mmCIF file of C-alpha atoms in Angstrom:
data_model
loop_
_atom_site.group_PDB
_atom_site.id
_atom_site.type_symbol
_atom_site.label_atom_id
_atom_site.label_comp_id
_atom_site.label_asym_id
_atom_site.label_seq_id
_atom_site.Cartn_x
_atom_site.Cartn_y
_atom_site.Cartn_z
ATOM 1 C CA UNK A 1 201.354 -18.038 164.337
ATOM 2 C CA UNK A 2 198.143 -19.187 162.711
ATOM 3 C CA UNK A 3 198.867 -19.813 158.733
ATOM 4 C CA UNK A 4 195.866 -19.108 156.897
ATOM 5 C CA UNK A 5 194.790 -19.047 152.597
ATOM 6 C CA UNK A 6 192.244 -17.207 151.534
ATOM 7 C CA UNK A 7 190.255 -16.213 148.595
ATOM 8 C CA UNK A 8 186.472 -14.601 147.593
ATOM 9 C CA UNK A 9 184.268 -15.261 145.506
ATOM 10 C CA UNK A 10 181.054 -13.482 144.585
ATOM 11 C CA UNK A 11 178.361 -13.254 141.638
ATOM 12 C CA UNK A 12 178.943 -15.590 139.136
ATOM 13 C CA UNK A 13 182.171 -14.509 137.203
ATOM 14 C CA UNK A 14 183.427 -17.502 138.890
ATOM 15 C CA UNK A 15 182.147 -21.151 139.552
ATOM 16 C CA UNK A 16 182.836 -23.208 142.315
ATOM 17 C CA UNK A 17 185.278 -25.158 139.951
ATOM 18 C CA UNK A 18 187.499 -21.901 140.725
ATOM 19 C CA UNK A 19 187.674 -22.371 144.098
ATOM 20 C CA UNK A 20 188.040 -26.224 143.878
ATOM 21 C CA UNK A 21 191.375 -25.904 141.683
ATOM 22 C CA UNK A 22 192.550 -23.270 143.976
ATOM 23 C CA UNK A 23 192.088 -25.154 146.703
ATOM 24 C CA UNK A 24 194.050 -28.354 145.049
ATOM 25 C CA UNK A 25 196.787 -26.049 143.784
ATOM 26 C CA UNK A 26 196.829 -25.122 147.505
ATOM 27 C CA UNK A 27 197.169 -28.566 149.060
ATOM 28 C CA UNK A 28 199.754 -29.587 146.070
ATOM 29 C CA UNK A 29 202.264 -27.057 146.719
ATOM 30 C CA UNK A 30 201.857 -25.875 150.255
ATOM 31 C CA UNK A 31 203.747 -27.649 152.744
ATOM 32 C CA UNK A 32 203.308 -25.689 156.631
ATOM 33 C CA UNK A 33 200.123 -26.593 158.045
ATOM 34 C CA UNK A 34 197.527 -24.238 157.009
ATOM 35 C CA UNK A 35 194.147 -23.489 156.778
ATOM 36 C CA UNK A 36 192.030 -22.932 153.560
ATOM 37 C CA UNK A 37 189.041 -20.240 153.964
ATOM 38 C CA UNK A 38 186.572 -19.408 151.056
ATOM 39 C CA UNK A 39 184.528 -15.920 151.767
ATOM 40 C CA UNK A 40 181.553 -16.503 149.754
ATOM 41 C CA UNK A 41 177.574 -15.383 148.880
ATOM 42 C CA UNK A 42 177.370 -19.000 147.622
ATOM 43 C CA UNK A 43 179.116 -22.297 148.580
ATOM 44 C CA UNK A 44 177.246 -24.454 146.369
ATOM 45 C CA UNK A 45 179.454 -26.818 144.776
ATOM 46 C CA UNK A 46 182.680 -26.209 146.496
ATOM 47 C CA UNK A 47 184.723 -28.777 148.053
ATOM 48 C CA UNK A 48 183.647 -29.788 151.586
ATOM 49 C CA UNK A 49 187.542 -29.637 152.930
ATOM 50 C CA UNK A 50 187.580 -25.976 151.851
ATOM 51 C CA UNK A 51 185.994 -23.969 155.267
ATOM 52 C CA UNK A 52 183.133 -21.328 154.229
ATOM 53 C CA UNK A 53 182.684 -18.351 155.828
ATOM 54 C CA UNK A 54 180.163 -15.290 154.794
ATOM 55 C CA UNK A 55 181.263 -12.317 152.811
ATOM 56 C CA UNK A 56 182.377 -9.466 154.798
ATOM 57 C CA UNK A 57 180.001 -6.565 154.592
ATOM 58 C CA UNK A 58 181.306 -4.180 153.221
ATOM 59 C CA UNK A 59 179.323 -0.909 151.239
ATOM 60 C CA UNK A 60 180.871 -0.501 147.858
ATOM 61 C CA UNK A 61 177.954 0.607 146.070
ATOM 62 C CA UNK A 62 178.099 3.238 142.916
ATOM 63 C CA UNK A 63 181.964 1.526 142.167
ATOM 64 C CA UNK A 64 182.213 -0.344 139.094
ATOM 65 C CA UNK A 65 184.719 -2.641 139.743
ATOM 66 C CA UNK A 66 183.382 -5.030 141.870
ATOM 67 C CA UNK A 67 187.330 -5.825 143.239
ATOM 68 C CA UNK A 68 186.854 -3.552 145.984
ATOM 69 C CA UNK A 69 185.025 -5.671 148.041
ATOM 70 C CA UNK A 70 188.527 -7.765 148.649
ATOM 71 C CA UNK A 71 189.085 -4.377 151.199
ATOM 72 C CA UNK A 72 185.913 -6.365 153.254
ATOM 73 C CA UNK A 73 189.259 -8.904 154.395
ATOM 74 C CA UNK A 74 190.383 -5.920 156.170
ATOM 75 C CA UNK A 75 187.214 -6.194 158.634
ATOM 76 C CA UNK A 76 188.261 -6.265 162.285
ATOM 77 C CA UNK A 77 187.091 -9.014 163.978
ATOM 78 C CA UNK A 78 187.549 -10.940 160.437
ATOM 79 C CA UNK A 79 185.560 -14.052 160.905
ATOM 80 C CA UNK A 80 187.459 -16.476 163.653
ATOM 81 C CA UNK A 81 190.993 -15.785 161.694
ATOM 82 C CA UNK A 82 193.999 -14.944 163.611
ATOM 83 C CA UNK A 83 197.668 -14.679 162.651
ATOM 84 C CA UNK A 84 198.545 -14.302 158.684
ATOM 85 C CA UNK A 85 196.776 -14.607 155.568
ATOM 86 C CA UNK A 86 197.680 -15.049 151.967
ATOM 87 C CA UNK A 87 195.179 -13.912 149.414
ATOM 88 C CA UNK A 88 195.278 -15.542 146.249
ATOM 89 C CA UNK A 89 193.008 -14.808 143.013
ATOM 90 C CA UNK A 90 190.301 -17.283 142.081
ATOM 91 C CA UNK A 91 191.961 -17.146 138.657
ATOM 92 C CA UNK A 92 195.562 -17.546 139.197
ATOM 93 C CA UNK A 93 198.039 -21.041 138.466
ATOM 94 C CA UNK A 94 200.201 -22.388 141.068
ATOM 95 C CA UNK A 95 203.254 -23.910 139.414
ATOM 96 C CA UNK A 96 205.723 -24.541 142.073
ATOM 97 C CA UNK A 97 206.100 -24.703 145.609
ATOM 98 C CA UNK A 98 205.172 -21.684 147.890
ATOM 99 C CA UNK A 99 205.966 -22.144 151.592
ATOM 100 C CA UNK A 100 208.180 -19.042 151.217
ATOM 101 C CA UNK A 101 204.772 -16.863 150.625
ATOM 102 C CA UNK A 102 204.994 -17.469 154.170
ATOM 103 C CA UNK A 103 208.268 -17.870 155.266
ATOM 104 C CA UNK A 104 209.536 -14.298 154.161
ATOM 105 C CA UNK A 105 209.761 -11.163 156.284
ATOM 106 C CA UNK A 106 206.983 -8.542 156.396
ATOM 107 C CA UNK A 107 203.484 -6.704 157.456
ATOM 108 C CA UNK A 108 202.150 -6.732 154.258
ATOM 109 C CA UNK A 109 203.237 -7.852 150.831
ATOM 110 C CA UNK A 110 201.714 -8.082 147.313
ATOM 111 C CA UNK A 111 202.987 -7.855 144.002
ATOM 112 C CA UNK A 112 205.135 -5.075 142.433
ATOM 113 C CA UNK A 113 202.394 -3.987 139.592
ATOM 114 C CA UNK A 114 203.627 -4.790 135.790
ATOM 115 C CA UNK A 115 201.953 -1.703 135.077
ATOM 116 C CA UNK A 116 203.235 0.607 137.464
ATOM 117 C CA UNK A 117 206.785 0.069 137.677
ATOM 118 C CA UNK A 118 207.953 3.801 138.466
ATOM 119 C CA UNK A 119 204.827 4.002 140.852
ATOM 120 C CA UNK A 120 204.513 2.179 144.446
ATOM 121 C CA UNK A 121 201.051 0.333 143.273
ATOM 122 C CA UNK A 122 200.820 -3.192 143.853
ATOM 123 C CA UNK A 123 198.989 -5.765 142.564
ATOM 124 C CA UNK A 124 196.271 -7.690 144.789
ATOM 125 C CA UNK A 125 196.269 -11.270 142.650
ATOM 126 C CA UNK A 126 198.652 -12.286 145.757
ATOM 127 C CA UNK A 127 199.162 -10.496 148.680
ATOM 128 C CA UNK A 128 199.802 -11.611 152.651
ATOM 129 C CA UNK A 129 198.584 -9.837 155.872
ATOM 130 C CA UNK A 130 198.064 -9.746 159.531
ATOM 131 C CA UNK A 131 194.695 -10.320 160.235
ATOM 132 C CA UNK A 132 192.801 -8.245 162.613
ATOM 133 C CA UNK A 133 195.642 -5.575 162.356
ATOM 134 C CA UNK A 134 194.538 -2.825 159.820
ATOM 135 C CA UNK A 135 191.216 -1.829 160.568
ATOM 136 C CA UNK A 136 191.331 1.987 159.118
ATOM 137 C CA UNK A 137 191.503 0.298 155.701
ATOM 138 C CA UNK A 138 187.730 0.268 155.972
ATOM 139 C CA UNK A 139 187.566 3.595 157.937
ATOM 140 C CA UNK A 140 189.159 4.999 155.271
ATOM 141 C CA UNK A 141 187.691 3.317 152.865
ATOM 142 C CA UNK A 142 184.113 4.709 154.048
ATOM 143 C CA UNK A 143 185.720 8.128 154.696
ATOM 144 C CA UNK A 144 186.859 8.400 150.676
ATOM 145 C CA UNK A 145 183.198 7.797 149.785
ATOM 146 C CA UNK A 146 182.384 7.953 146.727
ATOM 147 C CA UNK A 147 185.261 10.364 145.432
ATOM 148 C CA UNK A 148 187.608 7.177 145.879
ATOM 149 C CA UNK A 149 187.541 6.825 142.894
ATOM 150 C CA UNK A 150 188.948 10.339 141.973
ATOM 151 C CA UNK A 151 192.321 9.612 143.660
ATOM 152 C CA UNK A 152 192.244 6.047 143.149
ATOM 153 C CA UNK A 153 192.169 4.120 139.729
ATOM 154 C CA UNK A 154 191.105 0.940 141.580
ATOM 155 C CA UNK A 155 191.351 -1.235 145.079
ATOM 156 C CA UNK A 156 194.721 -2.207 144.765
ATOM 157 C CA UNK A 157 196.233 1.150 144.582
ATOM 158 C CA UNK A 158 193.752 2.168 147.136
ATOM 159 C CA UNK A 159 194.889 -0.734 149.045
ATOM 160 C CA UNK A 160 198.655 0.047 147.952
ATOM 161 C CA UNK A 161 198.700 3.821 149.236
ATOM 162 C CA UNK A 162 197.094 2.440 152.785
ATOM 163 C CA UNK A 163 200.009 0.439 153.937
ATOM 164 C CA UNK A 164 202.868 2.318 152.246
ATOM 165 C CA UNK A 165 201.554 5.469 154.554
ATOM 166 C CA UNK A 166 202.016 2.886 157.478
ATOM 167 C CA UNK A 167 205.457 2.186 156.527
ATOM 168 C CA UNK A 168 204.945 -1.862 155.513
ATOM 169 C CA UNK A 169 204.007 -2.097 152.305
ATOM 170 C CA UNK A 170 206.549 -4.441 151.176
ATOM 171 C CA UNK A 171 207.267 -6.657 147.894
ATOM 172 C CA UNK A 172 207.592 -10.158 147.086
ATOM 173 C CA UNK A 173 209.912 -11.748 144.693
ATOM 174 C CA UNK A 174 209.904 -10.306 140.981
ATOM 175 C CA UNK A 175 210.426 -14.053 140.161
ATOM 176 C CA UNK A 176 207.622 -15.484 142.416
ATOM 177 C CA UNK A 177 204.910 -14.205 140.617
ATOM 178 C CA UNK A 178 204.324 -13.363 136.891
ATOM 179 C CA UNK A 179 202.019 -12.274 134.915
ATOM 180 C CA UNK A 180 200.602 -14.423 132.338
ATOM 181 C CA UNK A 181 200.357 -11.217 129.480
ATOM 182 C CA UNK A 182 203.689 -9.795 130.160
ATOM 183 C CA UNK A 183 206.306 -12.490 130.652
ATOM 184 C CA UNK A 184 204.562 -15.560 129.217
ATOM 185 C CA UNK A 185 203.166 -14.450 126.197
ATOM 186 C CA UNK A 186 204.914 -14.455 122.678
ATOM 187 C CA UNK A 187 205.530 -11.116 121.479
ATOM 188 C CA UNK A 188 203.990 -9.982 118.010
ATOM 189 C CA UNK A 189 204.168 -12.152 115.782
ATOM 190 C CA UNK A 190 205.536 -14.732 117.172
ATOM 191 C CA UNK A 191 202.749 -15.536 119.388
ATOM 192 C CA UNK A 192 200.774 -16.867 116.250
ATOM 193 C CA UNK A 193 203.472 -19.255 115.877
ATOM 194 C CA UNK A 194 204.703 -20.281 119.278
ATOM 195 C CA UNK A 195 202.813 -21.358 122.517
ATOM 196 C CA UNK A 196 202.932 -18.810 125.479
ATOM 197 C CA UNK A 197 206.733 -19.762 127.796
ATOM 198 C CA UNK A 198 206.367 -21.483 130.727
ATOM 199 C CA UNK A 199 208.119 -19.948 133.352
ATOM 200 C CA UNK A 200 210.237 -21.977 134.671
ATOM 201 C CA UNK A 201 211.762 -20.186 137.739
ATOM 202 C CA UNK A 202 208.072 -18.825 139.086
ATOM 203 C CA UNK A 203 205.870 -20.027 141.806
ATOM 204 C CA UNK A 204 202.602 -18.538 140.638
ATOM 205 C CA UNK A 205 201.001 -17.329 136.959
ATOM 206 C CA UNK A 206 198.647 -14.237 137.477
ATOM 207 C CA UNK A 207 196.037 -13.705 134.736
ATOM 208 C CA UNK A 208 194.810 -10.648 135.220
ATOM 209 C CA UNK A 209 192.164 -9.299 132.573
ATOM 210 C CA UNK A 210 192.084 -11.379 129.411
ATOM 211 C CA UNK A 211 192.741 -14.355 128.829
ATOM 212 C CA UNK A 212 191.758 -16.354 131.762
ATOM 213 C CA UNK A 213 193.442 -19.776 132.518
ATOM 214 C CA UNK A 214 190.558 -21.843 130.496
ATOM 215 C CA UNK A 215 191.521 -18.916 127.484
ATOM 216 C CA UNK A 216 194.803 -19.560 127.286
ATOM 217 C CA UNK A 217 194.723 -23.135 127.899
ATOM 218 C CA UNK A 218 192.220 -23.327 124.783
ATOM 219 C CA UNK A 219 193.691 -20.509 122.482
ATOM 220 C CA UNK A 220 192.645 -17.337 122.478
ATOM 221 C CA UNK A 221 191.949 -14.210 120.439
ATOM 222 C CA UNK A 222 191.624 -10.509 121.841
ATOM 223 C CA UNK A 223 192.234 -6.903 120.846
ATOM 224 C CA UNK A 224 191.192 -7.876 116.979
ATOM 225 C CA UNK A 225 193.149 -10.511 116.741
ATOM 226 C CA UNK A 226 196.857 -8.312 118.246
ATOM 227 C CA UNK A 227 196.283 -10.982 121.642
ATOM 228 C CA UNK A 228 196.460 -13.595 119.585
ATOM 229 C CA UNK A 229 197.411 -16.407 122.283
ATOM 230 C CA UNK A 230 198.333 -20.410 120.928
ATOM 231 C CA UNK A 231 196.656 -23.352 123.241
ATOM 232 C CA UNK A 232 198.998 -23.101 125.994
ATOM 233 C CA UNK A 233 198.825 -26.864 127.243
ATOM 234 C CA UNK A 234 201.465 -27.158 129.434
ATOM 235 C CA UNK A 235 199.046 -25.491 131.798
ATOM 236 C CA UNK A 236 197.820 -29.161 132.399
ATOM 237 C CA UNK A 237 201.066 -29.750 135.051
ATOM 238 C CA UNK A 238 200.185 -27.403 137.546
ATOM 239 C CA UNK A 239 196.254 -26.533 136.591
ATOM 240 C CA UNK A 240 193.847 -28.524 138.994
ATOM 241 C CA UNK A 241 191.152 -27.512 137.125
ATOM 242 C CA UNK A 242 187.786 -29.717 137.143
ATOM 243 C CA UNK A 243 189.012 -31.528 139.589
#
């Protein structure tokens, strides 16, 4: 079966230098022969290896958070894809080896939410599917209109909801992936005195919301001063950033 990585990027919240890192994380810790696909409105800048292919259409217009147009991977015929994909976040850090994003057993997996532990919501930073395979994602997407956002707080639990009523919607590792905010960070007030822990036992860092990577690898300050996060430099060993 057909291995493939994927990630999107639109607008300009992200660079190409995004995409570039990702794609060296990629080839650093992936081992099963693979391929690498950007979805993009603009491939200006990104590495040539990395294969470009045009946003999926898809109509998301009067929702704020522009996340939902990740559901456009669920487009049936999706590019010329076959076989699995694993979605990764423009913004995440690879820090160990992750054949086994590919090796273990399931439809569909993403992340058990931080937020939502007594809930069945994942979280889309990460998740793997069978391409081609779930078309009424968008069907129901477009039959939700624009009260989608009435029942659902954002893509993910949209996204969430739609496989767990197929009966796949599976989890990966607790350990595999971690967020950045909740199991890295100091608590208060040690985290004005201590650099963010480096998890030693993950495969990937999510940052999700504030800070970013380049935050948190400088120092940063959020929620007046409460998210107070120290230059977290050991980044630098699995970043590939500006590279």
């Amino acid at each position: 079966m057909e291995n493939n990585v994927i990630c999107v990027k639109w607008g300009t919240k992200f660079g190409p230098e995004y995409v570039n890192s990702l794609y060296n994380m990629v080839e650093k810790n992936l081992t099963i022969p693979h391929r690498f696909v950007c979805f993009t409105d603009n491939a200006e800048g990104i590495n040539p290896n990395v294969e470009i292919r045009p946003l999926p259409e898809l109509h998301d217009e009067g929702l704020p958070e522009k996340a939902w147009k990740k559901l456009g991977l669920f487009t049936s015929p999706l590019a010329d894809l076959q076989g699995r994909a694993l979605f990764l976040d423009l913004d995440i850090v690879i820090r160990d080896n992750i054949d086994d994003f590919f090796k273990v057993d399931g439809k569909f997996v993403i992340i058990k939410d931080w937020d939502f532990e007594k809930d069945i919501i994942g979280n889309s930073s990460v998740f793997r599917f069978e391409v081609n395979q779930h078309p009424e994602v968008i069907e129901n997407f477009y039959k939700e209109g624009k009260d989608i956002r009435k029942r659902y707080k954002n893509e993910q639990a949209f996204l969430s909801y739609q496989m767990h009523n197929k009966g796949i919607l599976s989890y990966w590792d607790k350990k595999w992936c971690v967020s950045f905010k909740r199991n890295c960070l100091r608590k208060f007030p040690m985290n004005f005195f201590k650099a963010p822990i480096d998890p030693v036992d993950s495969k990937i860092i999510v940052f999700h919301g504030r800070p970013n990577p380049e935050q948190a690898y400088n120092g940063f300050c959020g929620k007046g001063g409460l998210r107070y996060v120290k230059p977290t430099k050991w980044l630098d060993n699995y970043w590939e950033r500006n590279k």
